[in-house]
PDB file as gemmi writes it, atoms N, CA and C in Angstrom:
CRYST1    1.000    1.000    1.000  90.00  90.00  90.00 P 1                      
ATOM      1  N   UNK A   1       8.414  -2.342  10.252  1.00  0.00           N  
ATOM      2  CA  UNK A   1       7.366  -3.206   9.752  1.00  0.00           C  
ATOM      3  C   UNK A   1       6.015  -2.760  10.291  1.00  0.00           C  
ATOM      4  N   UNK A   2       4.876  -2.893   9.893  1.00  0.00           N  
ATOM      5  CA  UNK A   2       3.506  -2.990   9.944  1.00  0.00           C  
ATOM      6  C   UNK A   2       3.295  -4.112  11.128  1.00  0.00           C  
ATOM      7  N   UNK A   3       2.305  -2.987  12.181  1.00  0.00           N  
ATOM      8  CA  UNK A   3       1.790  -3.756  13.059  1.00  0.00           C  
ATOM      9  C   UNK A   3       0.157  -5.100  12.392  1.00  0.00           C  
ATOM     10  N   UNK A   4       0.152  -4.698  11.339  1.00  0.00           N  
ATOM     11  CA  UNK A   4      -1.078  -5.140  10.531  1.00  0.00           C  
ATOM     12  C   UNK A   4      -0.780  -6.413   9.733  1.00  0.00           C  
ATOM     13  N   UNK A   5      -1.275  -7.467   9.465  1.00  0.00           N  
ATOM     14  CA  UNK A   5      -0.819  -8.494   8.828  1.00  0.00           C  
ATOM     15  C   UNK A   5      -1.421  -8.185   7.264  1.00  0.00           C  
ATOM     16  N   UNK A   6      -0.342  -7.567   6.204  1.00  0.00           N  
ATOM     17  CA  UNK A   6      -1.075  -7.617   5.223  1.00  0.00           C  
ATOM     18  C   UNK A   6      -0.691  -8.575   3.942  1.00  0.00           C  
ATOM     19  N   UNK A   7      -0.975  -8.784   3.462  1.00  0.00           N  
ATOM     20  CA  UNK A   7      -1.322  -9.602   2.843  1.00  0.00           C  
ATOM     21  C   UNK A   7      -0.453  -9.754   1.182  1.00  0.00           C  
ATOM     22  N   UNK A   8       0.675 -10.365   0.713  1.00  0.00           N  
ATOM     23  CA  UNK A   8       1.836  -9.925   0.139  1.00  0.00           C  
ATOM     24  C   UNK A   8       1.567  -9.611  -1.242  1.00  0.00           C  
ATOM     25  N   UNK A   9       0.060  -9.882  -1.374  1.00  0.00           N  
ATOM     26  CA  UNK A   9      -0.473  -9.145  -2.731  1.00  0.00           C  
ATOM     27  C   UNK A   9      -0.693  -7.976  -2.764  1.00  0.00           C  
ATOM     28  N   UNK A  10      -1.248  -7.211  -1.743  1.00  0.00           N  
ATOM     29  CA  UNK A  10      -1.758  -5.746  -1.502  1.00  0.00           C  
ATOM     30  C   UNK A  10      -0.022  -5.434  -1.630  1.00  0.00           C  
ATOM     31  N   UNK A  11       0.870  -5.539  -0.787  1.00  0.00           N  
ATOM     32  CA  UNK A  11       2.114  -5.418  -0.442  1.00  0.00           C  
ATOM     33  C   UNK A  11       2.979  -5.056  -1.735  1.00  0.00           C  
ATOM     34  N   UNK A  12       2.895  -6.381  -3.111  1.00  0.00           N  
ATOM     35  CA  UNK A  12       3.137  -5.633  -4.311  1.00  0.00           C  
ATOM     36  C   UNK A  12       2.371  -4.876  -4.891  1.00  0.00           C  
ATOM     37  N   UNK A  13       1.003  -5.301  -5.182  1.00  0.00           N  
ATOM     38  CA  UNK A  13       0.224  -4.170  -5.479  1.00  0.00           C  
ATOM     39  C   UNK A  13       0.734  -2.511  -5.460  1.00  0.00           C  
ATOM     40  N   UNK A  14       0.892  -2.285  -4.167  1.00  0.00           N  
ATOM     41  CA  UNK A  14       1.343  -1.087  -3.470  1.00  0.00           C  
ATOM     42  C   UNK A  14       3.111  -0.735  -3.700  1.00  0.00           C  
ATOM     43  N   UNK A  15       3.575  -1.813  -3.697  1.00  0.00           N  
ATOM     44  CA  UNK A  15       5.413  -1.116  -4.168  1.00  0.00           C  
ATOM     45  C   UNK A  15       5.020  -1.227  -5.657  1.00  0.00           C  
ATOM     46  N   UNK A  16       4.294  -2.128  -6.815  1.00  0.00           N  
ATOM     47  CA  UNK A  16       4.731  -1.916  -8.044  1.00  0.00           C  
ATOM     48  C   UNK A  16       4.157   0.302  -8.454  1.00  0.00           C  
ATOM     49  N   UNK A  17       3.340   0.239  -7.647  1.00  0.00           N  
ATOM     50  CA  UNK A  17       2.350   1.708  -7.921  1.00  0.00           C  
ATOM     51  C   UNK A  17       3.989   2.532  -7.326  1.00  0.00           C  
ATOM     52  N   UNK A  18       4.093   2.578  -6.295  1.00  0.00           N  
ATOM     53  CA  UNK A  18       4.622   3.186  -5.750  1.00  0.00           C  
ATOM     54  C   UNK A  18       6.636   3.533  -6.475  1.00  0.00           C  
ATOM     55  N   UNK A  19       6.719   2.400  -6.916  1.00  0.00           N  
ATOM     56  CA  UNK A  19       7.922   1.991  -7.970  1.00  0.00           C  
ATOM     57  C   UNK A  19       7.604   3.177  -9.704  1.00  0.00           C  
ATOM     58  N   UNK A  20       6.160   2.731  -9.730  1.00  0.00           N  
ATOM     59  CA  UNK A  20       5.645   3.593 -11.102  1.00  0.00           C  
ATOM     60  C   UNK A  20       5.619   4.931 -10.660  1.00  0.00           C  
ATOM     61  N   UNK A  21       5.318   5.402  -9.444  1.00  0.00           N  
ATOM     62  CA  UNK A  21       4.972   7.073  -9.193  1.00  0.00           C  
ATOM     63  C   UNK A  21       6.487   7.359  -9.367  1.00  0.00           C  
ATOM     64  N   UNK A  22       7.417   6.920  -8.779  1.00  0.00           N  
ATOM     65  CA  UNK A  22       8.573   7.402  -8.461  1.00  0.00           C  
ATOM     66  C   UNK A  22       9.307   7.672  -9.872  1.00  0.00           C  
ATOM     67  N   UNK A  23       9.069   6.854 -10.977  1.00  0.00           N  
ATOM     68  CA  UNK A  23       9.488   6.793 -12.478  1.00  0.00           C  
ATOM     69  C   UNK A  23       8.511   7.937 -13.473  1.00  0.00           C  
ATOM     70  N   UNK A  24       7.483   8.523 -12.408  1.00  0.00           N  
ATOM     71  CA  UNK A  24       6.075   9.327 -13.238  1.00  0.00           C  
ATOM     72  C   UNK A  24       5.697   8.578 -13.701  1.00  0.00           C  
ATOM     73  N   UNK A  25       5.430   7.489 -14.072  1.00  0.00           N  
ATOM     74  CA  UNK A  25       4.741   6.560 -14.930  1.00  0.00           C  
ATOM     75  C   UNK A  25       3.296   5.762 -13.877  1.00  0.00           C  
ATOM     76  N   UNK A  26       2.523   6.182 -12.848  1.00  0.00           N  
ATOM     77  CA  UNK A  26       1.799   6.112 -12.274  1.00  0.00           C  
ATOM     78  C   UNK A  26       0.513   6.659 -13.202  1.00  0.00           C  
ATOM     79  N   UNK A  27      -0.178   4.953 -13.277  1.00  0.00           N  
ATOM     80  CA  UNK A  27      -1.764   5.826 -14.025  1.00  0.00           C  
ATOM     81  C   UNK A  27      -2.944   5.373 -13.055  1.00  0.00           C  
ATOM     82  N   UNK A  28      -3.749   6.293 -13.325  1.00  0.00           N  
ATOM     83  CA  UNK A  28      -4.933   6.346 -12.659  1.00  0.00           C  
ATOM     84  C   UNK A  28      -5.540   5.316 -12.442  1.00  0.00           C  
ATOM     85  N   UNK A  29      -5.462   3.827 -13.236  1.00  0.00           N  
ATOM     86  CA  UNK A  29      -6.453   2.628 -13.522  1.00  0.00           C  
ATOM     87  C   UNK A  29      -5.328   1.776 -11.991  1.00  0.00           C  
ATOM     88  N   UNK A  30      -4.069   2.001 -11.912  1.00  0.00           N  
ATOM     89  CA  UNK A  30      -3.368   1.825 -11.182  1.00  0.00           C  
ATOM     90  C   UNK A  30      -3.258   1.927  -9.752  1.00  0.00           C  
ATOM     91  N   UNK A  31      -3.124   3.440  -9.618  1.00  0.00           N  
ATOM     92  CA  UNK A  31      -3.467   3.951  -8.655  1.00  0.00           C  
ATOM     93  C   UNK A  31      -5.573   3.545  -7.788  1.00  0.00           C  
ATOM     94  N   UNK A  32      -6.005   3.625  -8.544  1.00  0.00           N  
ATOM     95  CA  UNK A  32      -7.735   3.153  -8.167  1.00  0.00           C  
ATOM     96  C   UNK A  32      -7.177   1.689  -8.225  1.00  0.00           C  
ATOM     97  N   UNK A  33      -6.765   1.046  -8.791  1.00  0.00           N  
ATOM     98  CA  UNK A  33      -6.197  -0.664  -8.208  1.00  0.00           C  
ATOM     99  C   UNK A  33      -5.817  -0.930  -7.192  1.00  0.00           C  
ATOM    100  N   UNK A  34      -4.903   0.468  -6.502  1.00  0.00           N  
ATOM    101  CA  UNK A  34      -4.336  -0.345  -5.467  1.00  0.00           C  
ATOM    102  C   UNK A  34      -5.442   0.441  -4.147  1.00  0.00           C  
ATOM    103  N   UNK A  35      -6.539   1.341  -4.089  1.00  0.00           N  
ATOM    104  CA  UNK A  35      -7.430   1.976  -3.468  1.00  0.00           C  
ATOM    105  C   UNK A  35      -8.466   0.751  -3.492  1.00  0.00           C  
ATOM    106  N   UNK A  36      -8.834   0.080  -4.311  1.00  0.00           N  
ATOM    107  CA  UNK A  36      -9.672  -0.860  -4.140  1.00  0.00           C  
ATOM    108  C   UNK A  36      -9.655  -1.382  -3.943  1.00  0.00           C  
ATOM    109  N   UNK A  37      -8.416  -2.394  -3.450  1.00  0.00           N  
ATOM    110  CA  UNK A  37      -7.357  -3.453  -2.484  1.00  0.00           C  
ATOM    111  C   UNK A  37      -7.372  -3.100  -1.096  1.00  0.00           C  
ATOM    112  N   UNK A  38      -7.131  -1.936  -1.282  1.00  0.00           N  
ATOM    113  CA  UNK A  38      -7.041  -1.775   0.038  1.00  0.00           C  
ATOM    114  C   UNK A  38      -8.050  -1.460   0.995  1.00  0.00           C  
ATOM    115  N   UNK A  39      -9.359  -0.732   0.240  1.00  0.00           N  
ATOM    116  CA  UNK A  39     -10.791  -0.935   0.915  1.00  0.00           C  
ATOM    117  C   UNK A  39     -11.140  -2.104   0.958  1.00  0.00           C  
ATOM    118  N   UNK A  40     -10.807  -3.222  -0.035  1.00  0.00           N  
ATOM    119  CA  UNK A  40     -11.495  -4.560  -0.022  1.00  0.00           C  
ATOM    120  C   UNK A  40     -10.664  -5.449   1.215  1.00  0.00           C  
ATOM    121  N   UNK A  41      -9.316  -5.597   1.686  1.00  0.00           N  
ATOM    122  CA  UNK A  41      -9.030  -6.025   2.569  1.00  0.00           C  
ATOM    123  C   UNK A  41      -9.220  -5.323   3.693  1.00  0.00           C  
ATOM    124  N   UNK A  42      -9.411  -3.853   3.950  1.00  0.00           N  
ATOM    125  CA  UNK A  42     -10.083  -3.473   5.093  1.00  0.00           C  
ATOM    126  C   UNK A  42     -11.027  -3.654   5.800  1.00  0.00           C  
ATOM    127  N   UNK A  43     -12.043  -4.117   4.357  1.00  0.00           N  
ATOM    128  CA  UNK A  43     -13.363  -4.661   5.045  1.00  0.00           C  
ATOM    129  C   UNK A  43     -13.612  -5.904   5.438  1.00  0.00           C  
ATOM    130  N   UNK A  44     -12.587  -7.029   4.818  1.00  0.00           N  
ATOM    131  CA  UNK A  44     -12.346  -7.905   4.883  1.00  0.00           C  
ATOM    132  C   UNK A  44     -11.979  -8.591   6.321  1.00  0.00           C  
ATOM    133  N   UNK A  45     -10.933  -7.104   6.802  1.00  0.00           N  
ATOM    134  CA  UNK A  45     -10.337  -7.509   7.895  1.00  0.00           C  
ATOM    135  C   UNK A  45     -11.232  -7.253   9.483  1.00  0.00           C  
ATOM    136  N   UNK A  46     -12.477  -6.390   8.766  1.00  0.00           N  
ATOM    137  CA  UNK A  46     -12.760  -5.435   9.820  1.00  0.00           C  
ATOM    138  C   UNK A  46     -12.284  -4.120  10.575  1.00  0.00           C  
ATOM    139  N   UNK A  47     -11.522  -3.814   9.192  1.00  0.00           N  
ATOM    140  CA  UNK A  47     -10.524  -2.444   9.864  1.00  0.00           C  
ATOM    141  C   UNK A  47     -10.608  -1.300   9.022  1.00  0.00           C  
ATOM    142  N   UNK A  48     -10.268  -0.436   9.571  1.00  0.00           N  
ATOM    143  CA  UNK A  48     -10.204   1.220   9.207  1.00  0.00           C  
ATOM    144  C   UNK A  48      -9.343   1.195   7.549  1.00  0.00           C  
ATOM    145  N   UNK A  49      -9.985   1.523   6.791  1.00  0.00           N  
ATOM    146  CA  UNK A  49      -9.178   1.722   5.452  1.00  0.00           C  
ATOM    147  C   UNK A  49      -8.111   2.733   5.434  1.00  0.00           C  
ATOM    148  N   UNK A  50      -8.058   3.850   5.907  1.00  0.00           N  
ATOM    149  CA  UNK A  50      -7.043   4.444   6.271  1.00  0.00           C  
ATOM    150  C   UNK A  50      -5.597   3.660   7.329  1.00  0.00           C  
ATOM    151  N   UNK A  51      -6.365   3.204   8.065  1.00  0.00           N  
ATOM    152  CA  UNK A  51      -5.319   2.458   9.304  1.00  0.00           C  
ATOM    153  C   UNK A  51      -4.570   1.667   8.289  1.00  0.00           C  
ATOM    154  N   UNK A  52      -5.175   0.748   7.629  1.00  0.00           N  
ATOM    155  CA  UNK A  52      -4.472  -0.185   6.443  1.00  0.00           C  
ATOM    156  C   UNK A  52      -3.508   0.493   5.137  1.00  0.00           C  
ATOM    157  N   UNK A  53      -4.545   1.705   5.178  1.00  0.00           N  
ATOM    158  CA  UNK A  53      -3.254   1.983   4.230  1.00  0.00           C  
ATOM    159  C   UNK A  53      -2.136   3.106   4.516  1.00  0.00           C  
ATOM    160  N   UNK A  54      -2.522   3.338   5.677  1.00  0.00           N  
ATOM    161  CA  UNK A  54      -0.970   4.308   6.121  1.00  0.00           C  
ATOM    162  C   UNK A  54      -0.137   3.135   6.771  1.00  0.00           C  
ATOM    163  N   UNK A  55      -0.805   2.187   7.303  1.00  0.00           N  
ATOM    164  CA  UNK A  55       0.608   0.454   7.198  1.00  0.00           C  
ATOM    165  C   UNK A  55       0.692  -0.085   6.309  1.00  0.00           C  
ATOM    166  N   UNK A  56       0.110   0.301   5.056  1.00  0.00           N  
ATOM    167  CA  UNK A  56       0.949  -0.561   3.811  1.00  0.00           C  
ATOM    168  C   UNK A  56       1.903   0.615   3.244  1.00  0.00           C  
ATOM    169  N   UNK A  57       1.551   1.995   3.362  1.00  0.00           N  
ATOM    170  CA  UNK A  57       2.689   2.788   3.088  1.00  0.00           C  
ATOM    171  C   UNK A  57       3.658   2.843   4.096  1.00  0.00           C  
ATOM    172  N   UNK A  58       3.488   2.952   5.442  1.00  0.00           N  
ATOM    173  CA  UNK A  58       4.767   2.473   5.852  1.00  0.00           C  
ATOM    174  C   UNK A  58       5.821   1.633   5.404  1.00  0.00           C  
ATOM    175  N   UNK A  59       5.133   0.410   4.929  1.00  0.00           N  
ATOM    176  CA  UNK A  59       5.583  -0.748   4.998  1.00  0.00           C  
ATOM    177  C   UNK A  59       6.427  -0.574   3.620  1.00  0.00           C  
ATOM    178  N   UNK A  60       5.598   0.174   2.572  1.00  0.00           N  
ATOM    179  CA  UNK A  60       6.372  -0.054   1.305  1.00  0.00           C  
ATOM    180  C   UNK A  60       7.699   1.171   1.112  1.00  0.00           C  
ATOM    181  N   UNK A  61       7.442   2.125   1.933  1.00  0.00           N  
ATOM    182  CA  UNK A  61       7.652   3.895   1.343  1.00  0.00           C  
ATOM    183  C   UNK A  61       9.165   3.940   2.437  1.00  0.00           C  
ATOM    184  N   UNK A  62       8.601   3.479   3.327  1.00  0.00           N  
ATOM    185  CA  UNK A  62       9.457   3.825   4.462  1.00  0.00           C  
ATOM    186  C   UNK A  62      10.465   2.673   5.133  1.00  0.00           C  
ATOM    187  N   UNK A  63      11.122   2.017   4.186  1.00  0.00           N  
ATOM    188  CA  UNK A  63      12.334   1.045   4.374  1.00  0.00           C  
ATOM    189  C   UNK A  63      13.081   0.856   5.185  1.00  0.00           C  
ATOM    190  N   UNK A  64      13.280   2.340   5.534  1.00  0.00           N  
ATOM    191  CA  UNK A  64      15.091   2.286   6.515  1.00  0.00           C  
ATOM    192  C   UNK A  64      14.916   1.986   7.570  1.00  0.00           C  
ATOM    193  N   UNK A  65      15.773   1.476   8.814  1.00  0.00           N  
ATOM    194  CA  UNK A  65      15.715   1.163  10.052  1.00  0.00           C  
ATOM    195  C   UNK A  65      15.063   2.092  10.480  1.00  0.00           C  
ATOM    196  N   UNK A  66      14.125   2.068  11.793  1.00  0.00           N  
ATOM    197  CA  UNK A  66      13.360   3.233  12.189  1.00  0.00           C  
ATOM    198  C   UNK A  66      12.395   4.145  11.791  1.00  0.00           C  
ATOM    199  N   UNK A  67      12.422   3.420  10.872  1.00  0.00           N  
ATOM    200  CA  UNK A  67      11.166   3.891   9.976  1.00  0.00           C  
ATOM    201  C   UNK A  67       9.827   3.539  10.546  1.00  0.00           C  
TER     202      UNK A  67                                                      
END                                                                             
């Protein structure tokens, strides 16, 4: 899990994209959807947009125990 409290909209946001890349069916209006979520709660939070979104890809990408 994410040391970051995010927020369970960004959370689908980020698995439905991530669900579409995996099928190729990932589009650009999509992908910039879930980039603009995630700058907007970064700033929101006061935090690093990167920091936020390598813990929402953790969170979505990387499932298994120990992950």
């Amino acid at each position: 899990m994410s040391d970051l409290d995010l927020p369970d909209d960004l959370v689908q946001l980020e698995r439905n994209a991530w669900e579409a890349a995996q099928r190729g069916e990932l589009t650009a209006m999509q992908a910039a959807d879930v980039q603009a979520a995630i700058t907007a709660h970064a700033e929101a939070a006061g935090l690093d947009r990167y920091t936020v979104e390598m813990a929402l890809k953790r969170l979505v990408r990387h499932t298994e125990p120990g992950a």
